[in-house]
Coordinates of C-alpha atoms in Angstrom, one line a residue:
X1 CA 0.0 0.0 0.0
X2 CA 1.2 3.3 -0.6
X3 CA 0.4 5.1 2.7
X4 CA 2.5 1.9 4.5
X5 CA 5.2 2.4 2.0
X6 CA 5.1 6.6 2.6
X7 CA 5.3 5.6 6.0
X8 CA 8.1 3.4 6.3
X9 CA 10.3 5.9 4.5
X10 CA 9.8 8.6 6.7
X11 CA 10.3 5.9 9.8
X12 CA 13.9 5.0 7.4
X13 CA 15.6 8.4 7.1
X14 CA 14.5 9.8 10.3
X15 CA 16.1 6.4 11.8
X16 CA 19.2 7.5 9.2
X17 CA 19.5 10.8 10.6
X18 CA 19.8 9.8 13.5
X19 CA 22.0 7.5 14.0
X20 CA 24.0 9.7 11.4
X21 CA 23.6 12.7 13.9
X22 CA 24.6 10.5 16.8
X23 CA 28.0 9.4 15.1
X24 CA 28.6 12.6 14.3
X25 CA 29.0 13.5 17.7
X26 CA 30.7 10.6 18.6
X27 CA 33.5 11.3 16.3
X28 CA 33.8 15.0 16.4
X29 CA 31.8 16.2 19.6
X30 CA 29.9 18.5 17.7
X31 CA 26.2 18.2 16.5
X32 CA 25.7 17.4 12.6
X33 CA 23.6 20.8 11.5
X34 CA 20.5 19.8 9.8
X35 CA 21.3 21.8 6.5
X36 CA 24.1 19.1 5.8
X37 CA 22.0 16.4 7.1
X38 CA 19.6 17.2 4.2
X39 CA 22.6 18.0 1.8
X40 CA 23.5 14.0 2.7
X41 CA 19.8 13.2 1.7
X42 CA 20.1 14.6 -1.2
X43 CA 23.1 12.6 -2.3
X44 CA 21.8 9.4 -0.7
X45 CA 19.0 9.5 -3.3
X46 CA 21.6 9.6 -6.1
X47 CA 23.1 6.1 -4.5
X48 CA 22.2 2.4 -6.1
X49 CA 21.4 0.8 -3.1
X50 CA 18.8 3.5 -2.0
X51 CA 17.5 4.7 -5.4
X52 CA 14.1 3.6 -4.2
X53 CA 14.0 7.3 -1.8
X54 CA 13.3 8.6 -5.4
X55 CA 10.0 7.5 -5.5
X56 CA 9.1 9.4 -2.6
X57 CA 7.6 12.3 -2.3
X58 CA 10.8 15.1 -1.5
X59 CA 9.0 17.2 1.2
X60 CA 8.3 13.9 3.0
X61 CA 12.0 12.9 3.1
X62 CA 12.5 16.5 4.3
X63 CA 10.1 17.3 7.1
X64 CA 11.5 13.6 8.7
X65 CA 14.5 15.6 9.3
X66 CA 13.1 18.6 10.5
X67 CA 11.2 16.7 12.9
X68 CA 14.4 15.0 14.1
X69 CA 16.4 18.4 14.4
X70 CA 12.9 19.2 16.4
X71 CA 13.0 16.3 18.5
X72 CA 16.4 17.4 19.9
X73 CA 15.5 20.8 20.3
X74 CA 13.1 19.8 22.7
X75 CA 15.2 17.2 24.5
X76 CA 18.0 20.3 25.2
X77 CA 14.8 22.4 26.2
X78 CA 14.2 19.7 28.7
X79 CA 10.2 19.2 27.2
X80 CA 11.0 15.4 26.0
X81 CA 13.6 13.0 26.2
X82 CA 16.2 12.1 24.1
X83 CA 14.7 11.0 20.5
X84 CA 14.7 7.2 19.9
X85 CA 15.0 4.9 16.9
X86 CA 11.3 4.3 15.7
X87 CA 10.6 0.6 15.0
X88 CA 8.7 -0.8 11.9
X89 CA 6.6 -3.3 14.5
X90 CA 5.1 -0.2 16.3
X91 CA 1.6 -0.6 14.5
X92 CA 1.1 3.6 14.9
X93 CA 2.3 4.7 11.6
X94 CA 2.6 8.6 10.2
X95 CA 4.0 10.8 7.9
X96 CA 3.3 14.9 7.1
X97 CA 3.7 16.6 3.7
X98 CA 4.0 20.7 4.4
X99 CA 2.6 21.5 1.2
X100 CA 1.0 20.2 -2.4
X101 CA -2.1 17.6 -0.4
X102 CA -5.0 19.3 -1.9
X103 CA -8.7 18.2 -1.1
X104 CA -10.6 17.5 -3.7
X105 CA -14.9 17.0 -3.0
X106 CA -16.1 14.0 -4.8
X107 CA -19.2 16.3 -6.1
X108 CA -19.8 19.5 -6.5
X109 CA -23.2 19.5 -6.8
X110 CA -23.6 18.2 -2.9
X111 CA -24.1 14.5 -4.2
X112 CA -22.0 12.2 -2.0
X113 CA -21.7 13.9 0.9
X114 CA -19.0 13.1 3.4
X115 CA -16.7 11.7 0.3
X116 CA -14.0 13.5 -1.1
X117 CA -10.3 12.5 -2.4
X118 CA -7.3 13.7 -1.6
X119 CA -4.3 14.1 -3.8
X120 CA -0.6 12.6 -2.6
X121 CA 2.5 13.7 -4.6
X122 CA 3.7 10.2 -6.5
X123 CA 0.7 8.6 -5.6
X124 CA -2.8 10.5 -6.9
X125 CA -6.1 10.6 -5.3
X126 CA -6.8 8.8 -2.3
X127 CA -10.6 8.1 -1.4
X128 CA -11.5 9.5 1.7
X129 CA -14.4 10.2 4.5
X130 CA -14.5 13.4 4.7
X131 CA -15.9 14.7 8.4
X132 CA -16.0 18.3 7.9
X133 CA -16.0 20.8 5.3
X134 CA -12.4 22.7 4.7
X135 CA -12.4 26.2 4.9
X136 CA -9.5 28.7 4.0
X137 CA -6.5 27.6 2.3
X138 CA -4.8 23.8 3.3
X139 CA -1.5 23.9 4.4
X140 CA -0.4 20.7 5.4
X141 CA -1.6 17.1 5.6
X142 CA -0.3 14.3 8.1
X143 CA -1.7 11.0 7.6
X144 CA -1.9 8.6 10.4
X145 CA -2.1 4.9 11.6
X146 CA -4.1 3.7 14.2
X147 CA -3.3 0.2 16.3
X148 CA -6.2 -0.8 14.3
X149 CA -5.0 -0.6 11.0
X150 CA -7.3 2.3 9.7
X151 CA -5.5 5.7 8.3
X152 CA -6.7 9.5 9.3
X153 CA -5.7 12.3 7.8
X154 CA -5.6 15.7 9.3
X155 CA -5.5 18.4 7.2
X156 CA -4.1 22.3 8.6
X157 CA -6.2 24.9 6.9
X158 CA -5.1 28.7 7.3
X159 CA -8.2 31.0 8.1
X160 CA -8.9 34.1 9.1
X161 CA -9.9 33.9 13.4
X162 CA -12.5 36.7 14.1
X163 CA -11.3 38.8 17.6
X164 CA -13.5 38.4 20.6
X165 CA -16.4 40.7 22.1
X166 CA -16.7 41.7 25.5
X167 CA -20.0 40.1 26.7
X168 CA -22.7 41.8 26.4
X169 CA -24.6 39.8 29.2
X170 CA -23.1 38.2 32.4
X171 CA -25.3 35.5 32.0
X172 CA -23.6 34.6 28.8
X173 CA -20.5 33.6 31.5
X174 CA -20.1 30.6 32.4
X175 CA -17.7 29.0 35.5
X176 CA -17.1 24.8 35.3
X177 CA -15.6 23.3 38.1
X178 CA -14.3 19.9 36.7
X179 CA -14.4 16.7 38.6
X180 CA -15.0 12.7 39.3
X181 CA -18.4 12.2 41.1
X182 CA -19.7 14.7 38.9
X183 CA -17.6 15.1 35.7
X184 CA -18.8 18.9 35.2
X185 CA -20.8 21.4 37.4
X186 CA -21.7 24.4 35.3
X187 CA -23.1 27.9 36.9
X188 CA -24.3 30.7 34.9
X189 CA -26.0 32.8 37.3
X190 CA -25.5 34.2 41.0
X191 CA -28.1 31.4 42.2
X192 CA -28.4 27.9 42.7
X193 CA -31.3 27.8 40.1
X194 CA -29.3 28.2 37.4
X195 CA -26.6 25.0 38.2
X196 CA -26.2 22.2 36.1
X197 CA -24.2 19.2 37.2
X198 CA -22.9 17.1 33.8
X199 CA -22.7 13.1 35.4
X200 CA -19.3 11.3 34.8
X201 CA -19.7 8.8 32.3
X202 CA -16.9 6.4 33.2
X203 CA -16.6 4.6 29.8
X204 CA -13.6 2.4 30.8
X205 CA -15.0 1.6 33.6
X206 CA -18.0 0.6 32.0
X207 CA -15.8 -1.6 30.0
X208 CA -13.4 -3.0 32.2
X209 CA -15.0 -6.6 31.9
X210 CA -15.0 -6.7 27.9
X211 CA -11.2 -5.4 28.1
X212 CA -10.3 -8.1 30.8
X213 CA -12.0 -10.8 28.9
X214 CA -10.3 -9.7 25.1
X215 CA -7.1 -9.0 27.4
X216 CA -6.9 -12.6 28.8
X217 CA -7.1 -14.0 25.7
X218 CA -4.7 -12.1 23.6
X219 CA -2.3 -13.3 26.6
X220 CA -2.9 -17.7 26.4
X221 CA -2.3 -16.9 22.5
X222 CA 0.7 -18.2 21.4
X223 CA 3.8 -15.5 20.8
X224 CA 4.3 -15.5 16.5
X225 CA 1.2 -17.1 16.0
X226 CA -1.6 -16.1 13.8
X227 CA -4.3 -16.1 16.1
X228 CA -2.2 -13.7 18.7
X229 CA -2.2 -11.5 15.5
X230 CA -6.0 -11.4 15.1
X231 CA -7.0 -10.7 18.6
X232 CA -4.1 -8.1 18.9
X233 CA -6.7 -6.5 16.6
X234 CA -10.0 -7.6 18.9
X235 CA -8.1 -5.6 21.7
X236 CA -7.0 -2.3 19.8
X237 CA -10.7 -2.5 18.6
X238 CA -12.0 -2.3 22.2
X239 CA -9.8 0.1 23.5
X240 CA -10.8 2.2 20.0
X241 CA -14.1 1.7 21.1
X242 CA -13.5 3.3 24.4
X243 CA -12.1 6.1 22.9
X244 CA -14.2 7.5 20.5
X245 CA -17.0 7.1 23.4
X246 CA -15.5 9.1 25.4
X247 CA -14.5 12.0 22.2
X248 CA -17.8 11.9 21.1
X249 CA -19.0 13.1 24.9
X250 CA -16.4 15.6 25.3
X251 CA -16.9 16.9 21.8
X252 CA -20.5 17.1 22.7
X253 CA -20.4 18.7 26.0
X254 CA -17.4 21.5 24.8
X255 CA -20.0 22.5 21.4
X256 CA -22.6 23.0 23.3
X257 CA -21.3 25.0 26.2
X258 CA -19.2 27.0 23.7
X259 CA -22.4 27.5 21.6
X260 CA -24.8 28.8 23.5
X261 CA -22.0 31.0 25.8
X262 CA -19.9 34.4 25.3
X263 CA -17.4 33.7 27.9
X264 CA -16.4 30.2 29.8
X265 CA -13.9 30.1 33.0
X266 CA -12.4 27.3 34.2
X267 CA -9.7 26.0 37.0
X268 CA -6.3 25.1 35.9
X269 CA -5.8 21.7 37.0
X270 CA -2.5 19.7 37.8
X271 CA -3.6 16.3 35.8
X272 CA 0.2 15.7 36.0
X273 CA 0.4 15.3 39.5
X274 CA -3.1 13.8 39.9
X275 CA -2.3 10.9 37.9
X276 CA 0.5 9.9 40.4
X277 CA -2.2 9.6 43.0
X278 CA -4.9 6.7 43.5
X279 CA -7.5 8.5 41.2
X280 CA -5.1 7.9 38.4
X281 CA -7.9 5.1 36.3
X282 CA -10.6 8.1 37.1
X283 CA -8.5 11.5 35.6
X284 CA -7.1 9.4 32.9
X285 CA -10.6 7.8 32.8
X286 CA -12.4 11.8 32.6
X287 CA -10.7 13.3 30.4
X288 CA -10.4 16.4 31.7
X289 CA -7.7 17.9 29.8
X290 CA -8.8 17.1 26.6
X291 CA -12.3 18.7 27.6
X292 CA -10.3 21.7 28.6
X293 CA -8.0 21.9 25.5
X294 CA -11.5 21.5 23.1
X295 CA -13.2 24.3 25.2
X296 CA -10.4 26.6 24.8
X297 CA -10.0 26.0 20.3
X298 CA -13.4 26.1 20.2
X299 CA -13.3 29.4 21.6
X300 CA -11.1 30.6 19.5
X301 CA -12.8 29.0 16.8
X302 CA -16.3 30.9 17.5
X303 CA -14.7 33.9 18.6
X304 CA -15.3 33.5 22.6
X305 CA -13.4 34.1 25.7
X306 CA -11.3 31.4 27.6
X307 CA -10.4 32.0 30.9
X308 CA -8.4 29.9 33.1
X309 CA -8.3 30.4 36.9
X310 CA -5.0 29.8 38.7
X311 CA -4.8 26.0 40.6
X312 CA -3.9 27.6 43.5
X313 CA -7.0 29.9 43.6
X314 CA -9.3 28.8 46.5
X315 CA -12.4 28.1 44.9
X316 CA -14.0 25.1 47.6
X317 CA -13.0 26.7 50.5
X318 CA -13.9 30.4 49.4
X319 CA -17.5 30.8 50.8
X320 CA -19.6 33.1 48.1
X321 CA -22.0 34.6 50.0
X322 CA -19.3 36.3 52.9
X323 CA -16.3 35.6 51.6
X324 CA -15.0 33.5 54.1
X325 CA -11.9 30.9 54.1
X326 CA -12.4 27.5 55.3
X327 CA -9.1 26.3 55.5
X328 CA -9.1 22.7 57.1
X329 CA -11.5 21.6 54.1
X330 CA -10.9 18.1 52.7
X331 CA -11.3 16.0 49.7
X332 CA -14.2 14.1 51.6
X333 CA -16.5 17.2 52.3
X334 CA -18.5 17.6 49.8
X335 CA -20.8 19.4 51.6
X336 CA -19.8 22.4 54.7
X337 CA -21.5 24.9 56.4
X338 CA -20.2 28.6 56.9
X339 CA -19.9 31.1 59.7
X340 CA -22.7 32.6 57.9
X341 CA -24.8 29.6 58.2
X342 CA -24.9 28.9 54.4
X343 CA -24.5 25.7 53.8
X344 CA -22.1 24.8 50.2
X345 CA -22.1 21.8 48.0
X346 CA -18.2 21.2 47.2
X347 CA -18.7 21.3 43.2
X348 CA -21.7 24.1 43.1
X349 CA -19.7 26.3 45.2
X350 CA -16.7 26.0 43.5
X351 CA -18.6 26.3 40.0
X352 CA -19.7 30.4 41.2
X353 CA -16.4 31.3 42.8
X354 CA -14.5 30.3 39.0
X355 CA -17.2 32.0 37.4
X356 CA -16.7 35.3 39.7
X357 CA -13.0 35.3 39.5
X358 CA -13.1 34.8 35.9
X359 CA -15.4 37.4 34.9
X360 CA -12.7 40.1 37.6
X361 CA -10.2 38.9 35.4
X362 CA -11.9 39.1 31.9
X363 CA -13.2 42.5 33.0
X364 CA -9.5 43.6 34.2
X365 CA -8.7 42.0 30.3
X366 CA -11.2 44.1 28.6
X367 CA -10.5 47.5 30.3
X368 CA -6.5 46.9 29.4
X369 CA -6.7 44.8 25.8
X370 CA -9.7 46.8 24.5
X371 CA -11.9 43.7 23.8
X372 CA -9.6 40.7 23.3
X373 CA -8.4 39.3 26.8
X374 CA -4.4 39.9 27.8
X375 CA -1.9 36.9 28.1
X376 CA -0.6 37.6 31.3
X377 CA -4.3 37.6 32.5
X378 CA -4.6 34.3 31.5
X379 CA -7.1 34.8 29.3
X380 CA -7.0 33.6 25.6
X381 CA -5.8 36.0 22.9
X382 CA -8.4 34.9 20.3
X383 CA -7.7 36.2 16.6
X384 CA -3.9 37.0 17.6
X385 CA -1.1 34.6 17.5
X386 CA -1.2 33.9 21.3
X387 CA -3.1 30.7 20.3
X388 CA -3.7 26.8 20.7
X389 CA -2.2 26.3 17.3
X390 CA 1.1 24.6 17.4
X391 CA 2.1 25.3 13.8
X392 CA 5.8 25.5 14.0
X393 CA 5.1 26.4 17.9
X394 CA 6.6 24.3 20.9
X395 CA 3.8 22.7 22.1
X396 CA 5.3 21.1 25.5
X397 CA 6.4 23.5 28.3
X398 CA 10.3 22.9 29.9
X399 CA 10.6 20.6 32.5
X400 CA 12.9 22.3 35.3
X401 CA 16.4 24.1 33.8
X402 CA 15.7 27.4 31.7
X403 CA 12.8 28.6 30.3
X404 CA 11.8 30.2 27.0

């Protein structure tokens, strides 16, 4: 197949550069630069033995370097570790052309919808599913593998992002404490009435016996054999399954509260640290930072405002009514009565405080941006360059050392 043969290629030279790049440095303690790494492509294409790079798309060949020189950019930043020889049994498979993969809609009269074909350099049209419409002008195309043997591709389109109105109602704001018991509570309002509490859905959890039983069979199969082979594909199938439940929920929840909302706050959460604890299967389970990371394209997407509140702001303990600090609160009260003699659910409480401190600082945003909220506010720059787009971007913050 084509794509398979696209994307062992790009697995070849960036396993060429690399060990090229390493011996460099063995022999000469310096690093290779990547301008003669692709000056070395270049003549490796001319060679007998590896004439077959020829019938490869160039750009392909090219961006496997870049993303090697990028891979050790970002282990010297300290944002991943050191890159790694990629292996041909790994069954996650991709490649990325920059430029020249066009989409092309099967009909132009609307007849066929959700079919389209896309054209590959060397290869032609490919038949595709299309899931959206494209808009703007494509950039880039990065096809991809799943465990399962089916291929995606993801096509970067370059649009214009409309800038962001300050909102014209404070009911159109929005505050979402995020959660386990309750995967979402969502306040728009300075009451209790107008609470909504979105229920955790827990879909491995749900399907924790089918993924034991697949599991345990996949492990009496024999190692080499056929049948190991088949139900390595029964379990990616379950675990894809899983997955696309749970996207299809977040997607779902994140449209409709961008939709129907001007402005959405939200707590910064450490998910890092979180997973290290015993609710590891439940964050990892939620999907809480994907749900955050949709909320805050979609925003920009729709022109809306994204805040995020600070983890360390108190927004359980803070009572709303007085004001108040409850200090010695724990992870088991989910309910607690004030000085005042209010009495707080955890998540509902929470939920208002976000939404109050988020609309101080998206006010504090406005007064000083003119309309579109400031960086150092924390609030989403939407229609500037401040965005969620990684486009030649590093996407991964340092991990101790210096900082960018």
């Amino acid at each position: 197949m084509a794509l398979g043969r696209y994307a062992g290629a790009r697995r070849w030279v960036f396993n060429w550069a690399l060990a090229t790049r390493r011996g460099y440095y063995a022999h000469h303690g310096k690093t290779l630069p990547r301008r003669e790494l692709m000056r070395q492509l270049t003549a490796l294409k001319k060679r007998e033995e590896t004439r077959w790079l020829r019938d490869i798309d160039s750009q392909l060949l090219q961006q496997a370097v870049s993303d090697l020189d990028r891979a050790f950019l970002n282990f010297f930043e300290k944002r991943a570790r050191f890159p790694h020889f990629k292996s041909k049994k790994d069954p996650s498979q991709s490649f990325r052309i920059p430029q020249r993969c066009v989409l092309n809609p099967q009909d132009a009269k609307g007849e066929g919808k959700g079919k389209g074909k896309v054209y590959l350099p060397k290869v032609g049209h490919i038949k595709v599913k299309q899931h959206r419409p494209v808009e703007g002008k494509t950039r880039s195309a990065t096809f991809k593998r799943d465990c399962t043997g089916n291929w995606h591709i993801t096509l970067v389109c370059q649009v214009e992002m409309p800038d962001a109105k300050a909102p014209s109602r404070p009911e159109t704001t929005v505050g979402i404490d995020l959660g386990f018991a309750s995967f979402a509570t969502v306040t728009n309002g300075t009451d209790g009435s107008k609470t909504q509490k979105i229920p955790s859905q827990k879909h491995m959890r749900r399907a924790a016996r089918k993924l034991r039983r697949v599991q345990r069979s996949f492990s009496r199969k024999k190692k080499g054999s056929n049948n190991r082979v088949k139900q390595r594909l029964v379990v990616a199938r379950t675990h894809r399954k899983v997955a696309n439940q749970r996207n299809d929920f977040l997607h779902k929840q994140s449209h409709a509260l961008v939709k129907s909302n001007s402005a959405i706050c939200v707590e910064e959460l450490s998910l890092r640290g979180m997973a290290r604890t015993k609710l590891a299967r439940s964050v990892h389970d939620a999907g809480l930072g994907s749900f955050v990371r949709m909320l805050e394209y979609k925003c920009l997407w729709e022109g809306k405002h994204f805040v995020k509140i600070s983890r360390w702001f108190p927004s359980s303990k803070l009572c709303r009514m007085c004001g108040a600090l409850k200090s010695d609160l724990t992870l088991r009260d989910r309910e607690w009565v004030c000085e005042c003699g209010t009495v707080h659910d955890r998540d509902i409480n929470a939920a208002h405080n976000i939404r109050t401190e988020g609309m101080r600082i998206l006010r504090s945003g406005v007064s000083r941006a003119g309309g579109s909220g400031a960086g150092e506010l924390g609030i989403l720059a939407v229609g500037h360059t401040e965005s969620v787009n990684a486009c030649g971007a590093f996407v991964r913050p340092p991990v101790g050392g210096k900082k960018r």
